[in-house]
Amino acid sequence: MIKIIEVKTENEKKLFLQFYYDLYRESDYAVPYLYFDEKATLSPDSNPSFECCEAKYFLAFKDEEVVGRVAAIINRRANERWARRQVRFGWFDFIDDIEVSQALLKAVEAWGLSKGMTEIIGPMGFIDTDREGMLVEGFDELATMYINYNYPYYPLHMERMDGFVKDNDYLEMKVRVPETVPDKFCKLTEMVKQRYGLRVHKFTRRELVDEGRGREVFHLLNATYKDLYGFSELSQAQIDKLVNDYIKIADLNLVTAIMDGDRMVGFGITFPSFSRALQKTRDGRLLPFGWWHLLKILKWHKTDTVDLLLIGVLPEYRSKGANALIFDDLIRQFQRYGFVWAETGPQMESNMGVLSQWQYLESRNHRRHRCYKKTLV
């Protein structure tokens, strides 16, 4: 007998958060998410996404033991943008028992129907910068803190459920940092600089935080990502949180802006990989010694891998080759730090313009995530 309860009490919230760490503690490939960050994301008091979202959280019990969890989310801004009535499911984790996974998604469907929704879709987060998709390929590849990791039985469960079909796939690439910048990028970079007057700019912390250029980065993200699958425009409160979470702590050598005069037209934000460091924490907690493992990465880059977190170029500048300036600069920074590998974030399989840029580098598609959907009425 599977029992589903809505999370309401503080103790139930702790059970919801802890379940993932318990389920994946023995995995060599899963990466524990930062506990305080997970807690903040799921709280209306600390996540500005709740200005356009509402959510319910559910736990599954079997014989008085937690055996699964799921978040049900309605993003009103995204639904208005795409003219849909969708309820999202995320934070979807469960033991290998089809009755558990089915019961959890039935709870999301029931809540969605009660709110007038006509589709269920996921795994997705509150907004596009949250983790999206279920891992369907690459189970033996080390995850990152920015993506979902799950066991191979997850997609097998989805295939057994009535009504769910593939809606979108994301591909992630593992790229070898070249010993020298490829001639393609060097020549294109020089041509773009001379023909269009574009230039690379390395921001100071003061420019990004105090003078508002960090906000400008995410306004640019709104413009460059606006037509991507499921995207909802970031509000000022959401932008301020992203600046605080990422820009304030970023190594600015690993952040690149492309300028046309004083106008920012493209950007690249990268971070050294925290994956191995997070695996050394106690369930994603900074205490007692987790902070030290993360500090070694943040300050001294004690890793051979860099994560390509966000890259965006205004549409009218993509055809001008502005992307080449970003890669040319970042590759040189990666070489200086001794990074051997770079990992991309999720890229839509239909976005051939983005995927084609990796052909000039030694790369392979090493993970695939999938979003599923189902019609409710």
PDB file of C-alpha atoms in Angstrom, residues 216-227 231-236 238-239 267 314:
ATOM      1  CA  GLU A 216      22.450  43.524 -17.538  1.00  0.00           C
ATOM      2  CA  VAL A 217      23.843  40.020 -18.070  1.00  0.00           C
ATOM      3  CA  PHE A 218      20.530  38.458 -17.079  1.00  0.00           C
ATOM      4  CA  HIS A 219      18.472  41.000 -19.013  1.00  0.00           C
ATOM      5  CA  LEU A 220      20.528  39.833 -21.976  1.00  0.00           C
ATOM      6  CA  LEU A 221      19.743  36.234 -21.004  1.00  0.00           C
ATOM      7  CA  ASN A 222      16.025  37.141 -21.182  1.00  0.00           C
ATOM      8  CA  ALA A 223      16.531  38.419 -24.712  1.00  0.00           C
ATOM      9  CA  THR A 224      18.646  35.495 -25.944  1.00  0.00           C
ATOM     10  CA  TYR A 225      16.658  32.675 -24.304  1.00  0.00           C
ATOM     11  CA  LYS A 226      13.137  34.040 -24.862  1.00  0.00           C
ATOM     12  CA  ASP A 227      12.230  31.545 -27.600  1.00  0.00           C
ATOM     13  CA  PHE A 231      11.376  29.712 -20.871  1.00  0.00           C
ATOM     14  CA  SER A 232       9.708  32.350 -18.705  1.00  0.00           C
ATOM     15  CA  GLU A 233      11.208  35.813 -18.512  1.00  0.00           C
ATOM     16  CA  LEU A 234      13.209  36.530 -15.378  1.00  0.00           C
ATOM     17  CA  SER A 235      11.849  39.284 -13.165  1.00  0.00           C
ATOM     18  CA  GLN A 236      14.016  41.848 -11.422  1.00  0.00           C
ATOM     19  CA  GLN A 238      14.847  36.717  -9.845  1.00  0.00           C
ATOM     20  CA  ILE A 239      17.712  38.525 -11.566  1.00  0.00           C
ATOM     21  CA  PHE A 267      28.316  36.762 -22.427  1.00  0.00           C
ATOM     22  CA  LEU A 314      21.889  38.420 -29.092  1.00  0.00           C
TER      23      LEU A 314
END
